[in-house]
Coordinates of C-alpha atoms in Angstrom, one line a residue:
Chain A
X197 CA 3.8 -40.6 90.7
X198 CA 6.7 -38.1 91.0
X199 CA 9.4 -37.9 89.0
X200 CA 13.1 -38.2 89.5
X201 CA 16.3 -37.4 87.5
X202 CA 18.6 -39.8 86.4
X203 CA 21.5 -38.6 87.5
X204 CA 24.1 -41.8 86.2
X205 CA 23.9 -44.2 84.0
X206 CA 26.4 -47.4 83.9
X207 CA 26.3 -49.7 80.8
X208 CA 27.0 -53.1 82.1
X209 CA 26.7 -55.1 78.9
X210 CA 25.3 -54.5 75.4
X211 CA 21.9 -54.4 76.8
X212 CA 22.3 -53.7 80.4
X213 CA 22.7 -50.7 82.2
X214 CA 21.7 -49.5 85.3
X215 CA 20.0 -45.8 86.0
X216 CA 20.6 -44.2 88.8
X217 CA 18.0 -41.7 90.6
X218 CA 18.5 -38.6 92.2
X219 CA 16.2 -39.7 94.8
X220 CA 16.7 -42.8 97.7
X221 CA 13.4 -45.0 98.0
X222 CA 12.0 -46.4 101.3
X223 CA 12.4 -49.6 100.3
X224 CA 13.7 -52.9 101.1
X225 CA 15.2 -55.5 98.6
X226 CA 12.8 -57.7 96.4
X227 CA 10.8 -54.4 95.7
X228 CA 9.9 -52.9 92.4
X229 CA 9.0 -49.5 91.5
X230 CA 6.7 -48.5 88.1
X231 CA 8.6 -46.6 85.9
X232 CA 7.2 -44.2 83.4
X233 CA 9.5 -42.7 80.5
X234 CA 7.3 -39.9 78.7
X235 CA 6.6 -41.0 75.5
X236 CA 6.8 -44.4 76.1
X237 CA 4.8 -47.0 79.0
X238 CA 5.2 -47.5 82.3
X239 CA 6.8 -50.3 83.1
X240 CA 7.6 -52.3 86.5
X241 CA 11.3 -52.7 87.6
X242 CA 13.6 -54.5 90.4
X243 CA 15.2 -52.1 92.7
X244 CA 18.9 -53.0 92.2
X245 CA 19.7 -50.7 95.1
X246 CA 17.4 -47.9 97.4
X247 CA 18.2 -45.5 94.3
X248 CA 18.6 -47.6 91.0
X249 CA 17.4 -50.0 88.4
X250 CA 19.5 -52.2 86.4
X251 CA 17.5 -52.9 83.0
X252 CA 17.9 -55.3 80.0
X253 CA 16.6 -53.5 77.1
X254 CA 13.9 -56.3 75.9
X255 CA 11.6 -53.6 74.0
X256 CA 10.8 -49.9 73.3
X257 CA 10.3 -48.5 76.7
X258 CA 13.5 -50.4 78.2
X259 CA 15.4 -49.6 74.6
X260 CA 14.7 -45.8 75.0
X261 CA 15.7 -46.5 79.3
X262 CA 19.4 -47.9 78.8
X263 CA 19.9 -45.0 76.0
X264 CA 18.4 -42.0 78.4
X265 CA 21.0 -39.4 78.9
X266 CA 22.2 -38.1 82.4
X267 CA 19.9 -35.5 83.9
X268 CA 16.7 -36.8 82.3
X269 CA 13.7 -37.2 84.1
X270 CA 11.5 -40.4 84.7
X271 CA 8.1 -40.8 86.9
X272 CA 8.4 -43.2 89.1
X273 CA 5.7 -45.2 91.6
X274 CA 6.6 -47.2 94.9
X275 CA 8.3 -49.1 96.0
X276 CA 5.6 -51.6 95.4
X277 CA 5.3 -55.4 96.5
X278 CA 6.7 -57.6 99.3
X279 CA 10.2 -57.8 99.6
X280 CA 12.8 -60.4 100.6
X281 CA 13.0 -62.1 104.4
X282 CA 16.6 -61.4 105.4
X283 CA 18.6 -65.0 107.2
X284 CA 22.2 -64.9 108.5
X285 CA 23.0 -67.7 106.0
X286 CA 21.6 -67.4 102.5
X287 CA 21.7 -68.5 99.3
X288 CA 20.8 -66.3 96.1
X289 CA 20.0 -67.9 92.9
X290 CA 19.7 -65.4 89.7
X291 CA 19.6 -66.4 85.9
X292 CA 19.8 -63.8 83.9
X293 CA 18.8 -60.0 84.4
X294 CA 17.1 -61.8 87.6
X295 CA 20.7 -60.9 89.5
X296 CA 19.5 -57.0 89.6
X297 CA 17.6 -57.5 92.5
X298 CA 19.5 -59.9 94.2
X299 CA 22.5 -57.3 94.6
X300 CA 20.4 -55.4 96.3
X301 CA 19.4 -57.9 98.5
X302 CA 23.0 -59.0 98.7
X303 CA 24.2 -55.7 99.7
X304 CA 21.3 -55.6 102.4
X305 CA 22.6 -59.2 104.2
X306 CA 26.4 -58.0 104.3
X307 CA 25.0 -55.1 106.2
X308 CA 23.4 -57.5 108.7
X309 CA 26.2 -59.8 108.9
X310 CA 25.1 -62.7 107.1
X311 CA 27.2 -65.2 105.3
X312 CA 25.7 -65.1 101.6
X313 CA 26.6 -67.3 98.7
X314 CA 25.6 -66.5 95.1
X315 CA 24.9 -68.4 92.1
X316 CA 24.6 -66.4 89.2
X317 CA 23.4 -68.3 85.0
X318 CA 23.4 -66.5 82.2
X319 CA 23.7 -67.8 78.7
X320 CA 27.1 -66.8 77.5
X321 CA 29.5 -64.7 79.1
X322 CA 29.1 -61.5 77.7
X323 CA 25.9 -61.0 79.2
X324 CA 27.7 -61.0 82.7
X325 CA 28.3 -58.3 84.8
X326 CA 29.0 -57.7 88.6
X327 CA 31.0 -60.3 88.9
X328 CA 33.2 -58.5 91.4
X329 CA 30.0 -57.4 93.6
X330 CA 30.0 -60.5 95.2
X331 CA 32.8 -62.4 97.3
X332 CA 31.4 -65.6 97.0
X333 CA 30.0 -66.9 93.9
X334 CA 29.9 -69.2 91.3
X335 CA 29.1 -68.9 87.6
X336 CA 27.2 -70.9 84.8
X337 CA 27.2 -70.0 81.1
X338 CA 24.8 -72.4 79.0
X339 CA 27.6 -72.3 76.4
X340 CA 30.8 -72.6 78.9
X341 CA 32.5 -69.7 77.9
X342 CA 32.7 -69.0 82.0
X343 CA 32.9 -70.2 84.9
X344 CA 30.7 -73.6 85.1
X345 CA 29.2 -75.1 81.9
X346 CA 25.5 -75.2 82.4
X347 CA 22.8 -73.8 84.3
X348 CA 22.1 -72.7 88.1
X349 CA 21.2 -76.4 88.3
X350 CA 24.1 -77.6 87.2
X351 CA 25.8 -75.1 90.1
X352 CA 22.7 -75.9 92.6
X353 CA 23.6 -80.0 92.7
X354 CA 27.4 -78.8 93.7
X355 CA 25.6 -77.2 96.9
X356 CA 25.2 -78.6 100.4
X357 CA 21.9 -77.2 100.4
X358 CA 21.1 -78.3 104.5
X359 CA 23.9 -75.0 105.2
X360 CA 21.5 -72.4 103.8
X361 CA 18.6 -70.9 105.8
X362 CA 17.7 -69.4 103.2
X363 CA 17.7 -69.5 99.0
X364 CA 16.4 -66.8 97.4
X365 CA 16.0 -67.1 93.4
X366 CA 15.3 -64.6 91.0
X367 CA 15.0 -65.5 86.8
X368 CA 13.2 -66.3 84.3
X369 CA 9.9 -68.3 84.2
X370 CA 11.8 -71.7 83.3
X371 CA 14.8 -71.3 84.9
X372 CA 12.1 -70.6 88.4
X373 CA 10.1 -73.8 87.8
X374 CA 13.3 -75.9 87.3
X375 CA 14.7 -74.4 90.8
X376 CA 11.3 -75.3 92.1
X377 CA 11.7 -78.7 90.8
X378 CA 14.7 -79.0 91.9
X379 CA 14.4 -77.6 95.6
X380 CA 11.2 -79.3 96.3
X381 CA 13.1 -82.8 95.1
X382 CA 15.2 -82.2 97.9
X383 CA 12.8 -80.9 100.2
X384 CA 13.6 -77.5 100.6
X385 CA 10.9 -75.3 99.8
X386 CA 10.2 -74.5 103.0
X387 CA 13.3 -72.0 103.4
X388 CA 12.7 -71.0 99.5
X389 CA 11.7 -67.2 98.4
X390 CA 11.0 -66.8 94.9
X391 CA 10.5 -63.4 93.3
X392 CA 8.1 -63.6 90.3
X393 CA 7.4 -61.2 87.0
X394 CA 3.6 -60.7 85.4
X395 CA 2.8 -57.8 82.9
X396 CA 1.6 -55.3 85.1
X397 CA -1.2 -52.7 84.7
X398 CA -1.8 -50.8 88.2
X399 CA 0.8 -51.9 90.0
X400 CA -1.2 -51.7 93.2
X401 CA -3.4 -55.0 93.3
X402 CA -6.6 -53.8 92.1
X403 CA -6.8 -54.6 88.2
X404 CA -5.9 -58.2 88.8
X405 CA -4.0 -58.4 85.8
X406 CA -0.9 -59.9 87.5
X407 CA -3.1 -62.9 89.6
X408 CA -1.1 -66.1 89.5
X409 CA -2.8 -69.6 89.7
X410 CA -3.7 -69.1 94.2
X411 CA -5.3 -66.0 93.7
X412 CA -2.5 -63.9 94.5
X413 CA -1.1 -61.1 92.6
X414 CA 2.4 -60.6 92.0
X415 CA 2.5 -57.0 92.3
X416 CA 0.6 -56.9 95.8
X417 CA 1.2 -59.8 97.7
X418 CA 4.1 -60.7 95.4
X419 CA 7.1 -60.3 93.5
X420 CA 8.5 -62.4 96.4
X421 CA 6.6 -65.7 97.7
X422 CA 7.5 -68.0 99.9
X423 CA 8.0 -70.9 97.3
X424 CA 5.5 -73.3 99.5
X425 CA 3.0 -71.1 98.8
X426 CA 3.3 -71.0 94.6
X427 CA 1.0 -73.4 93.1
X428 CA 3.2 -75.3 90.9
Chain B
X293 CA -29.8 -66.9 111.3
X294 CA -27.8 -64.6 108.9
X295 CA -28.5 -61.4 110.0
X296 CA -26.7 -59.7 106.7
X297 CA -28.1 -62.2 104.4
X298 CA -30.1 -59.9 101.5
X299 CA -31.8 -60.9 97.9
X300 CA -31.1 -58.6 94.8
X301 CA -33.5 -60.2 91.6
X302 CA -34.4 -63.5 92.8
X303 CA -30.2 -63.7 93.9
X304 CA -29.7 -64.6 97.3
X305 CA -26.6 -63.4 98.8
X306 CA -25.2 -64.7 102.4
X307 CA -24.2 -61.1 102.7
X308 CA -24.3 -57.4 101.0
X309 CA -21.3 -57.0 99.8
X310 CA -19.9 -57.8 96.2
X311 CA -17.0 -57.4 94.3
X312 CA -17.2 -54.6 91.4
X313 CA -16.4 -55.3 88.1
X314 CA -13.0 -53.9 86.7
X315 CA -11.5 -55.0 89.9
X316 CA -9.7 -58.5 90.5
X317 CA -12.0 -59.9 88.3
X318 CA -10.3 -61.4 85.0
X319 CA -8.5 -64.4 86.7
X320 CA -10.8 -67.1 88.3
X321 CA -8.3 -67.9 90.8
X322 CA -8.9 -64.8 92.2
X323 CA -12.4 -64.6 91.9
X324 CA -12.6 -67.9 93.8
X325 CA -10.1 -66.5 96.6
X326 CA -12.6 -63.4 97.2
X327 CA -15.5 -65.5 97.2
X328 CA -14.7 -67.1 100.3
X329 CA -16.1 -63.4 102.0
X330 CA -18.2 -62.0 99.2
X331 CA -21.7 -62.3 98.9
X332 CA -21.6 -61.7 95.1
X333 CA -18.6 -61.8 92.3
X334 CA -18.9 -59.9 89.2
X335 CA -16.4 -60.5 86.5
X336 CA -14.3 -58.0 84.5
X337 CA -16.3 -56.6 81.5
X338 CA -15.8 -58.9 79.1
X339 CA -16.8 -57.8 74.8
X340 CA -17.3 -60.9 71.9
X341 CA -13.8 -60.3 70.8
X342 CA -10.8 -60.1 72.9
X343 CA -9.5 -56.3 74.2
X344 CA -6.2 -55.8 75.0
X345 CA -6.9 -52.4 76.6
X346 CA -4.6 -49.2 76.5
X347 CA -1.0 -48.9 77.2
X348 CA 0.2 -47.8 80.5
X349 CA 0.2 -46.3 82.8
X350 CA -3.4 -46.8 82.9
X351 CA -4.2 -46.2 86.5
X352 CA -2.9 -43.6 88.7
X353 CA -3.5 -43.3 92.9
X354 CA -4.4 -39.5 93.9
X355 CA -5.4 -38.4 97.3
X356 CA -8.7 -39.5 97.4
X357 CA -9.1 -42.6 95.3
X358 CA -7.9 -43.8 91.4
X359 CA -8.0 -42.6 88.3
X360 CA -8.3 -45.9 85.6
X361 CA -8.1 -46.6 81.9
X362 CA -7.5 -50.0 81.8
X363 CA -9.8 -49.9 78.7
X364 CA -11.8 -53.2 79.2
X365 CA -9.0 -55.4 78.8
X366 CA -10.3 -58.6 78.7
X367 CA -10.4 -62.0 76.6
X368 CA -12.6 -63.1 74.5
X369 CA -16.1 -63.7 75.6
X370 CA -15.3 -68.0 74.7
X371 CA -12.0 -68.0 76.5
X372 CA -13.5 -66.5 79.4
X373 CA -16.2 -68.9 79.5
X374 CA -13.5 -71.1 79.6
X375 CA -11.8 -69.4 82.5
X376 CA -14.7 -69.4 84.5
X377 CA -15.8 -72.8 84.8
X378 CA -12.9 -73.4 87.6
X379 CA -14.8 -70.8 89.3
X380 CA -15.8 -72.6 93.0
X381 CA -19.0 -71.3 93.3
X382 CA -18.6 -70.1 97.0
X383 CA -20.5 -67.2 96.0
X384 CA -23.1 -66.3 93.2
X385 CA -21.0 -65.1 90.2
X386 CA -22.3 -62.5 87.3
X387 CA -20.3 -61.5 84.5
X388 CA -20.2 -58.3 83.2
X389 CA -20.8 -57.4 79.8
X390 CA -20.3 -54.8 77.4
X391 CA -20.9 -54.3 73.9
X392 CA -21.3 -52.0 70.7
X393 CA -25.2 -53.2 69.7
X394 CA -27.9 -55.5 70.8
X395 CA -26.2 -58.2 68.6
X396 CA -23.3 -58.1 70.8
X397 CA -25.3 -58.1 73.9
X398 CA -26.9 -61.3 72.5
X399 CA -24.2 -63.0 71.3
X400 CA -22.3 -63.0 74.7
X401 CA -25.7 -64.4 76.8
X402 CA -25.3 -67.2 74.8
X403 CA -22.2 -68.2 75.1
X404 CA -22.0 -67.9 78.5
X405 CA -25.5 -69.5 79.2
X406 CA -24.4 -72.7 77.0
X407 CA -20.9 -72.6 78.8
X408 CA -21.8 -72.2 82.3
X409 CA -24.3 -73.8 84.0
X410 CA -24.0 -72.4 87.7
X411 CA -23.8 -68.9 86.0
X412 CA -26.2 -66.6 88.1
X413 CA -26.6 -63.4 86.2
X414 CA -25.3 -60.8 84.1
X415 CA -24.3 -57.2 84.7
X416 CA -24.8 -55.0 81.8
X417 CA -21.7 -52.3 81.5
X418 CA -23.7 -49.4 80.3
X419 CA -21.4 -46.7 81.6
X420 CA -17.9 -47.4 81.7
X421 CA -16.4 -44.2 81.1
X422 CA -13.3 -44.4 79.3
X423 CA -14.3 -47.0 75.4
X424 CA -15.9 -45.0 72.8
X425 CA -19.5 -46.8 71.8
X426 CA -19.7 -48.7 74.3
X427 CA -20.7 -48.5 78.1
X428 CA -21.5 -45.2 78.9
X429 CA -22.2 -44.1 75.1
X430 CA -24.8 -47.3 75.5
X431 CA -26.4 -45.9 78.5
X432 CA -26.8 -42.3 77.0
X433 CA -29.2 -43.8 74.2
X434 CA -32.4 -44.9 76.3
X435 CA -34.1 -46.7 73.3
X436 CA -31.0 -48.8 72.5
X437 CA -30.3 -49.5 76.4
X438 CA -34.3 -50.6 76.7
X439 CA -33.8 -53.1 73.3
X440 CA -30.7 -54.7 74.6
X441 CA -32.5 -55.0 78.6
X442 CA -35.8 -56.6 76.4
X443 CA -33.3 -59.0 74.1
X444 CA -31.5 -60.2 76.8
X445 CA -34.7 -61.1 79.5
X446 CA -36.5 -62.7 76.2
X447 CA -33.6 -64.8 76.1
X448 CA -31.9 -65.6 79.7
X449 CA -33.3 -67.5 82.9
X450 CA -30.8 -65.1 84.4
X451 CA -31.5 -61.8 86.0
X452 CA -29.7 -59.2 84.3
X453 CA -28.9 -55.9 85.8
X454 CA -27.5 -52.8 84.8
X455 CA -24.6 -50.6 85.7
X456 CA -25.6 -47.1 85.5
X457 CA -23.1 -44.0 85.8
X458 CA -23.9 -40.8 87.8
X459 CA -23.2 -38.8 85.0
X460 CA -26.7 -40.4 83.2
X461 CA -29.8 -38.7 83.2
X462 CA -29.9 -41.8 85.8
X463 CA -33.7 -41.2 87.2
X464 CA -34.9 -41.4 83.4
X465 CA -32.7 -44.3 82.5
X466 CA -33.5 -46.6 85.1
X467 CA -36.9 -45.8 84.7
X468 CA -36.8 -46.9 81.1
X469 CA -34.7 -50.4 82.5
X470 CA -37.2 -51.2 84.7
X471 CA -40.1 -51.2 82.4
X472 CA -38.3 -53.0 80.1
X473 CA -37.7 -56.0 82.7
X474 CA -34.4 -55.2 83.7
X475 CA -33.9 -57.1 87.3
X476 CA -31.9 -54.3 88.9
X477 CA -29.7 -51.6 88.5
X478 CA -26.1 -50.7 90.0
X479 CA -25.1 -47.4 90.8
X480 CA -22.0 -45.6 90.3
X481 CA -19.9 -46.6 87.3
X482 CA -16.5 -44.7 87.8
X483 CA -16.7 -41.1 86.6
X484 CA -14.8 -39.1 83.8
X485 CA -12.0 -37.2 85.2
X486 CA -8.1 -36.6 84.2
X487 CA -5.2 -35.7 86.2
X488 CA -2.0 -33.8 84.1
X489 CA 1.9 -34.2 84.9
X490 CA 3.5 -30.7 85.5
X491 CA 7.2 -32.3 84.1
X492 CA 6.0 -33.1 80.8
X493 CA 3.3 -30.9 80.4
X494 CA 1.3 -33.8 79.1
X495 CA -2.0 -36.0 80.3
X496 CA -0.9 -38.7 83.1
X497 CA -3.0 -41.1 81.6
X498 CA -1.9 -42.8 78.1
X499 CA -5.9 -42.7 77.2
X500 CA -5.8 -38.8 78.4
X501 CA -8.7 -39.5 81.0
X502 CA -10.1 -42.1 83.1
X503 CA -12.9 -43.2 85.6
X504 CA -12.1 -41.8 88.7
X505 CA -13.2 -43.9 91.8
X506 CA -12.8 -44.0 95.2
X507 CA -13.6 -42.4 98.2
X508 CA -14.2 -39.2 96.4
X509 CA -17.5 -40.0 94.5
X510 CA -18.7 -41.9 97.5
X511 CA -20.9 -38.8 98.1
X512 CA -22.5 -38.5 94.6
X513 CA -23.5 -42.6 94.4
X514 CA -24.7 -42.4 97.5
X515 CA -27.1 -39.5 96.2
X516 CA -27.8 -41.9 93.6
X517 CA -28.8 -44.6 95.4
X518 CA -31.1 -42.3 97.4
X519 CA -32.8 -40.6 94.6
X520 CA -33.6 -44.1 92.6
X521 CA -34.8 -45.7 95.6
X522 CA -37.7 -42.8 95.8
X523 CA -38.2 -43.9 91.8
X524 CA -38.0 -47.6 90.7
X525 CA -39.3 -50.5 92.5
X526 CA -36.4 -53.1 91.6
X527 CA -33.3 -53.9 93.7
X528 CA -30.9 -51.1 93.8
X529 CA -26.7 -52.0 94.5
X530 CA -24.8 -49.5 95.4
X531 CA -21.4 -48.6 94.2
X532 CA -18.4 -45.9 95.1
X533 CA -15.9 -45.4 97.3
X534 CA -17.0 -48.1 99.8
X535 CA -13.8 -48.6 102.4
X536 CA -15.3 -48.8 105.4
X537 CA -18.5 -51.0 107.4
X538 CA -20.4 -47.2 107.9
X539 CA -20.1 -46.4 104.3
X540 CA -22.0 -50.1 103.8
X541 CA -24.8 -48.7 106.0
X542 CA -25.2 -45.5 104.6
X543 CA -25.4 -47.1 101.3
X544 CA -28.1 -49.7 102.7
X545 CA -29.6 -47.0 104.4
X546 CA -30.3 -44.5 101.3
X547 CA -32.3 -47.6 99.5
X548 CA -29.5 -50.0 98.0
X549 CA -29.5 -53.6 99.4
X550 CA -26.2 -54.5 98.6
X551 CA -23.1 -53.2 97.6
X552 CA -20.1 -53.6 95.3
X553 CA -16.7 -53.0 96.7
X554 CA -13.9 -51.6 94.3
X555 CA -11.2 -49.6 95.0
X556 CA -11.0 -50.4 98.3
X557 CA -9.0 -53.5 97.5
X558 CA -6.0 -51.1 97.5
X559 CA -6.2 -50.6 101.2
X560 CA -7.0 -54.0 102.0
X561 CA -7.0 -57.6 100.1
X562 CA -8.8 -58.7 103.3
X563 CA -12.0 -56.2 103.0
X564 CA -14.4 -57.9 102.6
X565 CA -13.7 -60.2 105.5
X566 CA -13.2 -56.8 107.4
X567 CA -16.6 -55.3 106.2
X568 CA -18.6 -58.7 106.9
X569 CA -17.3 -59.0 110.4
X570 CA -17.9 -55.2 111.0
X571 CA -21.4 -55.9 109.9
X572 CA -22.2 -58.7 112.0
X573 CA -20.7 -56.9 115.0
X574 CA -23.3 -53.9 114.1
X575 CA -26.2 -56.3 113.2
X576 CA -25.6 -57.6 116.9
X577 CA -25.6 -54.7 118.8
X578 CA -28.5 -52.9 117.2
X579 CA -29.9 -56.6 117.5
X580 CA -31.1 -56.1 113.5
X581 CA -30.3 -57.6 110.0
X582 CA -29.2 -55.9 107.1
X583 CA -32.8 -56.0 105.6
X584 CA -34.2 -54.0 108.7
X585 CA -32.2 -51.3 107.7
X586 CA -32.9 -51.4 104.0
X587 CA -34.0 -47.0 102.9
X588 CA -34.6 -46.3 106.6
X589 CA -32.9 -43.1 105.4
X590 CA -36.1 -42.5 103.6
X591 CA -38.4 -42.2 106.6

């Protein structure tokens, strides 16, 4: 562990913000670092670029992280896990806080030329933010106050999916096994990365508390599998 | 013929190398996946009631191994069971126990005895390091370790062994094992240790201190393992800091006939595949098997 200052903090809704660290990380998108806030846990966290986190206050340790002041410090392991393939034609899929990582990963294809679409469900629409980061993308809100009425599904049917070599998706557990669904109903899988969230205890693949339902653990040989592999 | 294939307590295993407890060991999908390469499995501790261990971070990485406090985190002994019986059977599988009293020890044998029939033997956590009254404060009390050892052989058709720590009076304690039946004894546990952050000024560790494994205690089990084998006549497995196929034959060497393998899943989910295939290359050019070189330290 070493630790870093936070040397910014943007609030992005109510309940999002992202920290950013006074250090870059070697790291590539779909990575996750452990993050430790003294006095509170450690915790794992998407990499929303190679020096931030963008985090949804969902308890005490992410409470206490979207309310830390400018110039405080916070340990920090990794970057951790597998990360993302990049493609020159890609799809990204995020429901919820599940679009922190993708911006990274966004930011990351732009660099290497690719054409990216993006897809981007939340509930209602003051949970959105970064709607500017991305030049091409469409928006669900459960309740319709923006953009589409719906869910990423309801988005994902509008798609000519045979364009993409790649779709990348990043949300919660449902929202992931409807995508999955979906995808596989239309036989695209096989160009399909999924980035999945466990309760963590190491971080580094030896406690096993993070095994999915193959064996694998998401914070080794995961966050991001290819979604032919997951065992659903 | 298998030239690593070894016995342990009436076990036969298609090669030396097991997978420690702590380690990989709470989901059966994963147990199943390193069974494929293993010659043994051994689950997770698992208590009568469910654990939900301490908060993290509860294991750090320093230079030369980990520092843990997971805190026996585990289900309950009856949803394990449960777990288990997906478990593919590729390799033999014991589960580990741990427990406050005889009672305890007695009350998980039969659950998992009714539950699981292809069950092959228990591995008695008498010296995990980091839960107050149980493990290591077990193994400190030779007269209590001895009842629960006696208990569980009056009740079981399994073997039952024991885990031992190197900071026992181990010589005394696996004495006392053995005479009351135990089927053989594992050496290391993970030893105390503590590691503090300079920022805050505070313990890294939310428990304040952990077992430390890794290859930095490789030295002291391996001393052990050397020392019992001079004392007890049953099977002795050796256990820290195993990363590569040399420390497997040093281990094998100093009296154990087989291993466990821990930490060194950080380095490598494919180690054991590594280590058997290292072995067999070994086996091959010294044109011997694993048992030939079983405490040829010793002569």
């Amino acid at each position: 562990m070493y630790y870093t200052r936070i040397t910014q903090i943007e609030r992005l809704t109510d309940e999002v913000a992202t920290l950013y660290f006074s250090i870059s990380l070697r790291s590539y998108p779909g990575q996750f670092v452990m993050v430790y806030v003294p006095g509170c846990e450690e915790i794992p966290l998407s990499l929303s670029s190679s020096n931030s986190v963008t985090v949804k206050a969902v308890g005490e340790t992410t409470a206490s992280l979207i309310n830390a002041k400018e110039g405080q410090y916070v340990g920090v392991r990794g970057a951790f896990g597998s990360a993302f393939t990049p493609s020159k034609r890609a799809l990204i899929v995020a429901g919820g806080i599940g679009i922190a990582p993708m911006k990274y990963l966004y930011e990351y294809l732009m660099k290497c030329g690719s054409k990216v679409s993006v897809v981007y469900g939340e509930r209602t629409a003051k949970n959105l933010f970064w709607l500017d980061k991305f030049d091409r993308i469409t928006v669900t809100t459960e309740d319709g106050s923006f953009g589409l009425k719906g869910t990423v599904l309801d988005a994902l049917k509008l798609e000519k999916l045979d364009e993409y070599e790649k779709i990348y998706v990043c949300g919660s557990e449902g929202m992931l096994r409807a995508t999955y669904d979906f995808l596989k109903e239309r036989d695209a899988l096989d160009k399909a990365e999924f980035s999945l969230e466990r309760y963590m205890r190491c971080g580094i693949g030896v406690c096993g508390s993070c095994v999915i339902e193959n064996g694998l653990r998401v914070c080794a040989d995961g966050p991001v599998f290819n979604a032919s592999e997951l065992p659903w | 013929m298998n030239p690593l294939e070894t016995e342990i307590g009436g076990l036969r295993m298609k090669n030396p190398l097991m997978l420690a407890s702590g380690i990989m060991g709470s989901k059966v999908h994963s147990l199943n996946l390193i069974a494929r390469d293993a010659g043994a499995v051994v689950t997770k501790s698992v208590g009568v009631e469910e654990r939900e261990g301490y908060r993290n971070p509860t294991v750090v990485n320093w230079k030369c191994g980990l520092i843990n406090a997971v805190g026996l985190a585990s289900p309950a002994a009856k949803d394990f069971a449960e777990e288990l019986k997906d478990y593919t059977n590729e390799a033999p599988l014991l589960i580990s126990l741990y427990g406050h009293s005889v009672e305890e020890f007695s009350d998980l044998v039969d659950t998992f005895d009714s539950a699981l029939p292809y069950l092959h033997g228990y591995e008695l956590n008498l010296s995990c390091p980091h839960v107050k009254g149980a493990g290591l404060d077990i193994g400190m009390d030779l007269e209590l370790s001895a009842a629960i050892v006696e208990e569980l052989k009056g009740k079981t058709k399994n073997p039952v062994f024991a885990k031992l720590s190197a900071m026992h009076d181990y010589l005394k304690l696996a004495k006392v094992l053995e005479d009351a039946g135990v089927d053989g004894i594992t050496i290391s546990n993970t030893l105390r240790g503590m590691k503090i952050d300079i920022m805050s000024g505070k313990p890294v560790l939310s428990n304040l201190s952990g077992g430390v494994s890794g290859p930095a205690i490789k030295p002291i089990a391996l001393k052990c393992v050397y020392d019992l084998y001079k004392e007890i006549e049953v099977p002795i497995v050796g256990c820290g800091g195993i990363t590569s196929f040399e420390d497997v034959l040093e281990f094998i060497m100093a009296g154990a006939r087989a291993v466990q393998i821990g930490s060194a899943v950080y380095y490598s989910r494919r180690i054991f595949y590594s280590l058997k295939e290292s072995l067999i290359a070994f086996t091959r050019a010294r044109d011997c098997t694993i048992s030939d070189l079983i405490g040829i330290a010793h002569s």
